mmCIF file of C-alpha atoms in Angstrom:
data_model
loop_
_atom_site.group_PDB
_atom_site.id
_atom_site.type_symbol
_atom_site.label_atom_id
_atom_site.label_comp_id
_atom_site.label_asym_id
_atom_site.label_seq_id
_atom_site.Cartn_x
_atom_site.Cartn_y
_atom_site.Cartn_z
ATOM 1 C CA MET A 24 172.320 -14.889 71.679
ATOM 2 C CA ARG A 25 174.265 -16.316 74.605
ATOM 3 C CA GLU A 26 175.722 -12.886 75.392
ATOM 4 C CA VAL A 27 172.240 -11.313 75.551
ATOM 5 C CA GLU A 28 171.100 -13.968 78.030
ATOM 6 C CA THR A 29 174.192 -13.342 80.181
ATOM 7 C CA ASN A 30 173.578 -9.576 80.113
ATOM 8 C CA ARG A 31 169.950 -10.046 81.059
ATOM 9 C CA SER A 32 170.944 -12.298 83.919
ATOM 10 C CA THR A 33 173.491 -9.783 85.206
ATOM 11 C CA ALA A 34 170.980 -6.933 84.929
ATOM 12 C CA GLU A 35 168.416 -8.997 86.810
ATOM 13 C CA LYS A 36 170.903 -9.744 89.583
ATOM 14 C CA LEU A 37 171.723 -6.044 89.882
ATOM 15 C CA LEU A 38 168.062 -5.027 90.035
ATOM 16 C CA LEU A 39 167.270 -7.566 92.743
ATOM 17 C CA ALA A 40 170.394 -6.663 94.718
ATOM 18 C CA ALA A 41 169.501 -2.967 94.503
ATOM 19 C CA ILE A 42 166.072 -3.637 95.971
ATOM 20 C CA GLU A 43 167.536 -5.678 98.824
ATOM 21 C CA VAL A 44 170.307 -3.224 99.713
ATOM 22 C CA MET A 45 168.107 -0.119 99.348
ATOM 23 C CA ALA A 46 165.340 -1.724 101.407
ATOM 24 C CA GLU A 47 167.837 -2.365 104.190
ATOM 25 C CA LYS A 48 169.896 0.844 104.059
ATOM 26 C CA GLY A 49 167.664 3.312 102.248
ATOM 27 C CA TYR A 50 168.366 4.851 98.883
ATOM 28 C CA LEU A 51 170.954 7.318 100.168
ATOM 29 C CA GLY A 52 172.624 4.755 102.432
ATOM 30 C CA ALA A 53 173.022 2.137 99.711
ATOM 31 C CA SER A 54 176.249 2.486 97.743
ATOM 32 C CA THR A 55 176.726 1.227 94.208
ATOM 33 C CA LYS A 56 179.703 -0.745 95.509
ATOM 34 C CA GLU A 57 177.473 -2.593 98.023
ATOM 35 C CA ILE A 58 174.802 -3.229 95.406
ATOM 36 C CA ALA A 59 177.345 -4.620 92.949
ATOM 37 C CA ALA A 60 178.868 -6.839 95.657
ATOM 38 C CA ALA A 61 175.409 -8.155 96.621
ATOM 39 C CA ALA A 62 174.825 -8.996 92.948
ATOM 40 C CA GLY A 63 178.187 -10.764 92.726
ATOM 41 C CA VAL A 64 179.616 -8.385 90.142
ATOM 42 C CA ASN A 65 182.033 -5.475 90.213
ATOM 43 C CA GLU A 66 180.936 -1.845 90.368
ATOM 44 C CA VAL A 67 182.047 -1.185 86.778
ATOM 45 C CA THR A 68 179.493 -3.773 85.613
ATOM 46 C CA LEU A 69 176.734 -1.895 87.462
ATOM 47 C CA PHE A 70 177.738 1.354 85.757
ATOM 48 C CA ARG A 71 177.963 -0.357 82.368
ATOM 49 C CA HIS A 72 174.410 -1.691 82.692
ATOM 50 C CA PHE A 73 172.680 1.223 84.405
ATOM 51 C CA GLY A 74 174.980 4.224 84.507
ATOM 52 C CA CYS A 75 174.081 5.320 88.032
ATOM 53 C CA LYS A 76 172.120 4.370 91.139
ATOM 54 C CA SER A 77 169.016 6.394 90.231
ATOM 55 C CA ASN A 78 168.788 4.622 86.847
ATOM 56 C CA LEU A 79 169.010 1.314 88.691
ATOM 57 C CA LEU A 80 166.069 2.225 90.942
ATOM 58 C CA GLU A 81 164.021 3.486 87.991
ATOM 59 C CA ALA A 82 164.703 0.244 86.115
ATOM 60 C CA ALA A 83 163.638 -1.810 89.151
ATOM 61 C CA LEU A 84 160.394 0.174 89.447
ATOM 62 C CA ASP A 85 159.726 -0.238 85.762
ATOM 63 C CA ARG A 86 160.462 -3.955 85.732
ATOM 64 C CA TYR A 87 158.942 -5.185 88.959
ATOM 65 C CA HIS A 88 155.857 -3.105 89.592
ATOM 66 C CA TYR A 89 152.415 -3.993 88.236
ATOM 67 C CA ALA A 90 151.613 -2.154 84.954
ATOM 68 C CA ASP A 91 152.580 -5.034 82.666
ATOM 69 C CA ILE A 92 150.849 -7.653 84.830
ATOM 70 C CA MET A 93 147.633 -5.632 84.887
ATOM 71 C CA THR A 94 147.772 -4.913 81.150
ATOM 72 C CA GLU A 95 148.018 -8.652 80.462
ATOM 73 C CA LEU A 96 145.188 -9.380 82.906
ATOM 74 C CA PHE A 97 142.805 -6.887 81.275
ATOM 75 C CA ALA A 98 143.711 -8.133 77.794
ATOM 76 C CA THR A 99 143.314 -11.856 78.418
ATOM 77 C CA ARG A 100 141.502 -12.838 81.614
ATOM 78 C CA LEU A 101 138.513 -10.573 82.149
ATOM 79 C CA THR A 102 135.102 -11.886 81.132
ATOM 80 C CA GLY A 103 132.836 -8.827 81.375
ATOM 81 C CA GLU A 104 131.102 -10.166 84.479
ATOM 82 C CA LEU A 105 131.552 -7.185 86.797
ATOM 83 C CA GLU A 106 131.934 -8.746 90.243
ATOM 84 C CA ARG A 107 134.143 -11.583 89.044
ATOM 85 C CA ASP A 108 136.350 -9.211 87.054
ATOM 86 C CA LEU A 109 136.719 -6.687 89.891
ATOM 87 C CA HIS A 110 137.618 -9.458 92.301
ATOM 88 C CA LEU A 111 140.278 -10.794 89.924
ATOM 89 C CA ILE A 112 141.665 -7.274 89.391
ATOM 90 C CA ALA A 113 141.810 -6.651 93.149
ATOM 91 C CA GLN A 114 143.444 -10.021 93.876
ATOM 92 C CA THR A 115 146.055 -9.539 91.152
ATOM 93 C CA TYR A 116 146.820 -6.020 92.356
ATOM 94 C CA GLN A 117 147.237 -7.164 95.966
ATOM 95 C CA GLN A 118 149.512 -10.046 94.970
ATOM 96 C CA ALA A 119 151.686 -7.730 92.851
ATOM 97 C CA MET A 120 151.916 -5.144 95.631
ATOM 98 C CA PHE A 121 152.853 -7.726 98.258
ATOM 99 C CA ARG A 122 155.429 -9.273 95.924
ATOM 100 C CA ASN A 123 156.993 -5.825 95.483
ATOM 101 C CA LYS A 124 156.739 -4.757 99.119
ATOM 102 C CA LYS A 125 160.443 -3.963 99.546
ATOM 103 C CA LEU A 126 160.491 -1.798 96.445
ATOM 104 C CA ILE A 127 157.332 0.018 97.501
ATOM 105 C CA ARG A 128 158.787 0.629 100.979
ATOM 106 C CA ILE A 129 161.798 2.350 99.397
ATOM 107 C CA VAL A 130 159.587 4.701 97.381
ATOM 108 C CA HIS A 131 157.100 5.209 100.205
ATOM 109 C CA LYS A 132 159.796 6.013 102.759
ATOM 110 C CA GLU A 133 161.943 8.324 100.638
ATOM 111 C CA GLY A 134 159.327 9.507 98.118
ATOM 112 C CA ALA A 135 159.925 12.964 96.677
ATOM 113 C CA SER A 136 163.554 13.016 97.825
ATOM 114 C CA LEU A 137 164.427 10.199 95.410
ATOM 115 C CA PRO A 138 166.319 11.497 92.356
ATOM 116 C CA ILE A 139 164.117 9.679 89.863
ATOM 117 C CA GLY A 140 161.650 10.974 87.321
ATOM 118 C CA GLU A 141 157.992 11.452 88.168
ATOM 119 C CA HIS A 142 157.190 8.908 85.460
ATOM 120 C CA ALA A 143 158.852 6.185 87.542
ATOM 121 C CA HIS A 144 156.481 6.968 90.425
ATOM 122 C CA THR A 145 153.311 7.281 88.385
ATOM 123 C CA ARG A 146 153.542 4.991 85.329
ATOM 124 C CA HIS A 147 151.993 1.963 87.002
ATOM 125 C CA ARG A 148 149.268 3.881 88.789
ATOM 126 C CA GLU A 149 148.293 5.774 85.632
ATOM 127 C CA LYS A 150 148.240 2.586 83.559
ATOM 128 C CA LEU A 151 145.899 0.874 86.026
ATOM 129 C CA ARG A 152 143.699 3.973 86.113
ATOM 130 C CA GLU A 153 143.492 3.937 82.305
ATOM 131 C CA LEU A 154 142.685 0.211 82.193
ATOM 132 C CA LEU A 155 139.940 0.555 84.809
ATOM 133 C CA ARG A 156 138.519 3.698 83.178
ATOM 134 C CA ASP A 157 138.288 1.892 79.827
ATOM 135 C CA TYR A 158 136.740 -1.151 81.498
ATOM 136 C CA PHE A 159 134.037 0.926 83.222
ATOM 137 C CA THR A 160 133.404 2.900 80.015
ATOM 138 C CA ASP A 161 132.843 -0.357 78.142
ATOM 139 C CA GLN A 162 130.530 -1.674 80.867
ATOM 140 C CA GLN A 163 128.470 1.538 80.604
ATOM 141 C CA ARG A 164 128.421 1.437 76.802
ATOM 142 C CA ARG A 165 126.995 -2.084 77.005
ATOM 143 C CA GLY A 166 124.329 -0.938 79.476
ATOM 144 C CA LEU A 167 125.618 -3.147 82.315
ATOM 145 C CA ILE A 168 126.410 -0.538 84.976
ATOM 146 C CA ARG A 169 125.202 2.894 86.075
ATOM 147 C CA ALA A 170 126.372 5.966 84.190
ATOM 148 C CA GLU A 171 128.884 7.317 86.696
ATOM 149 C CA PRO A 172 132.098 9.096 85.656
ATOM 150 C CA PRO A 173 134.434 6.221 84.650
ATOM 151 C CA ASP A 174 137.548 8.008 85.871
ATOM 152 C CA THR A 175 136.008 8.535 89.312
ATOM 153 C CA LEU A 176 134.983 4.874 89.437
ATOM 154 C CA ALA A 177 138.538 3.852 88.525
ATOM 155 C CA LEU A 178 140.115 6.061 91.183
ATOM 156 C CA SER A 179 137.753 5.029 93.964
ATOM 157 C CA PHE A 180 138.344 1.346 93.206
ATOM 158 C CA MET A 181 142.102 1.919 93.198
ATOM 159 C CA TYR A 182 142.020 3.853 96.493
ATOM 160 C CA VAL A 183 140.215 1.066 98.325
ATOM 161 C CA ASN A 184 142.738 -1.478 97.080
ATOM 162 C CA TYR A 185 145.740 0.728 97.792
ATOM 163 C CA GLY A 186 144.446 1.489 101.285
ATOM 164 C CA CYS A 187 144.062 -2.199 102.022
ATOM 165 C CA PHE A 188 147.634 -2.858 100.907
ATOM 166 C CA ILE A 189 149.225 0.160 102.587
ATOM 167 C CA SER A 190 147.772 -0.875 105.945
ATOM 168 C CA ARG A 191 149.986 -3.990 105.676
ATOM 169 C CA LEU A 192 153.064 -2.342 104.115
ATOM 170 C CA HIS A 193 155.206 -2.565 107.248
ATOM 171 C CA SER A 194 154.024 -6.013 108.288
ATOM 172 C CA ASP A 195 156.034 -9.186 107.783
ATOM 173 C CA LEU A 196 153.271 -10.649 105.630
ATOM 174 C CA ALA A 197 154.406 -12.022 102.270
ATOM 175 C CA GLU A 198 150.862 -12.111 100.904
ATOM 176 C CA PRO A 199 147.443 -10.706 101.806
ATOM 177 C CA ASP A 200 146.173 -12.131 105.091
ATOM 178 C CA ALA A 201 142.652 -13.448 105.718
ATOM 179 C CA GLU A 202 141.398 -10.079 106.964
ATOM 180 C CA SER A 203 142.737 -8.261 103.879
ATOM 181 C CA ARG A 204 141.202 -10.850 101.557
ATOM 182 C CA GLU A 205 137.856 -10.507 103.330
ATOM 183 C CA VAL A 206 137.935 -6.694 103.136
ATOM 184 C CA ILE A 207 138.677 -6.868 99.411
ATOM 185 C CA ARG A 208 135.983 -9.492 98.798
ATOM 186 C CA HIS A 209 133.406 -7.454 100.689
ATOM 187 C CA SER A 210 134.353 -4.136 99.063
ATOM 188 C CA VAL A 211 134.199 -5.691 95.580
ATOM 189 C CA GLU A 212 130.783 -7.138 96.374
ATOM 190 C CA LEU A 213 129.486 -3.758 97.571
ATOM 191 C CA TYR A 214 131.043 -1.938 94.641
ATOM 192 C CA ALA A 215 129.524 -4.313 92.084
ATOM 193 C CA ARG A 216 126.117 -4.227 93.751
ATOM 194 C CA ALA A 217 126.089 -0.417 93.759
ATOM 195 C CA LEU A 218 127.006 -0.207 90.059
ATOM 196 C CA LYS A 219 124.862 -2.913 88.531
ATOM 197 C CA LEU A 220 121.615 -1.838 86.852
#
């Protein structure tokens, strides 16, 4: 059991170091040697845990983005009250995106040139889309909101939230500022008002 904890700790250090080094130097500019040194381990340890640099980035995306956080939120914290739920979803999304700003900058800056699978780019977005689509479908089934295409509702809600975040991507902000919070609050209010029967 002790060995598993040590391995997890080393893997975590490598993932965090990869994000830091890649955010500073870019994916291509970051060497596995530099990443290992930043994590306080040797390069062989990096290869033993992840095999290569692209696997390291994929693992960081998988571990630190928002799919798991949002899945837990939808499963345990939503009440069915539309405006309250949408506000909580938007707040949680913004917090997760700001927390992962460095990682998102790497993907945003180097995008399609990154040697990682499409799944790494899209898993989190598609999971949130599915969760929202199911939420809106359930709201319609219960006769609480207008009968609009649930997938379109999910995408439009996601686009507003993503747009709000992306406008702050290159700022030094560590969390949503007052203007961002107000835009989200207002957009959720409008969205809920337009959908309610």
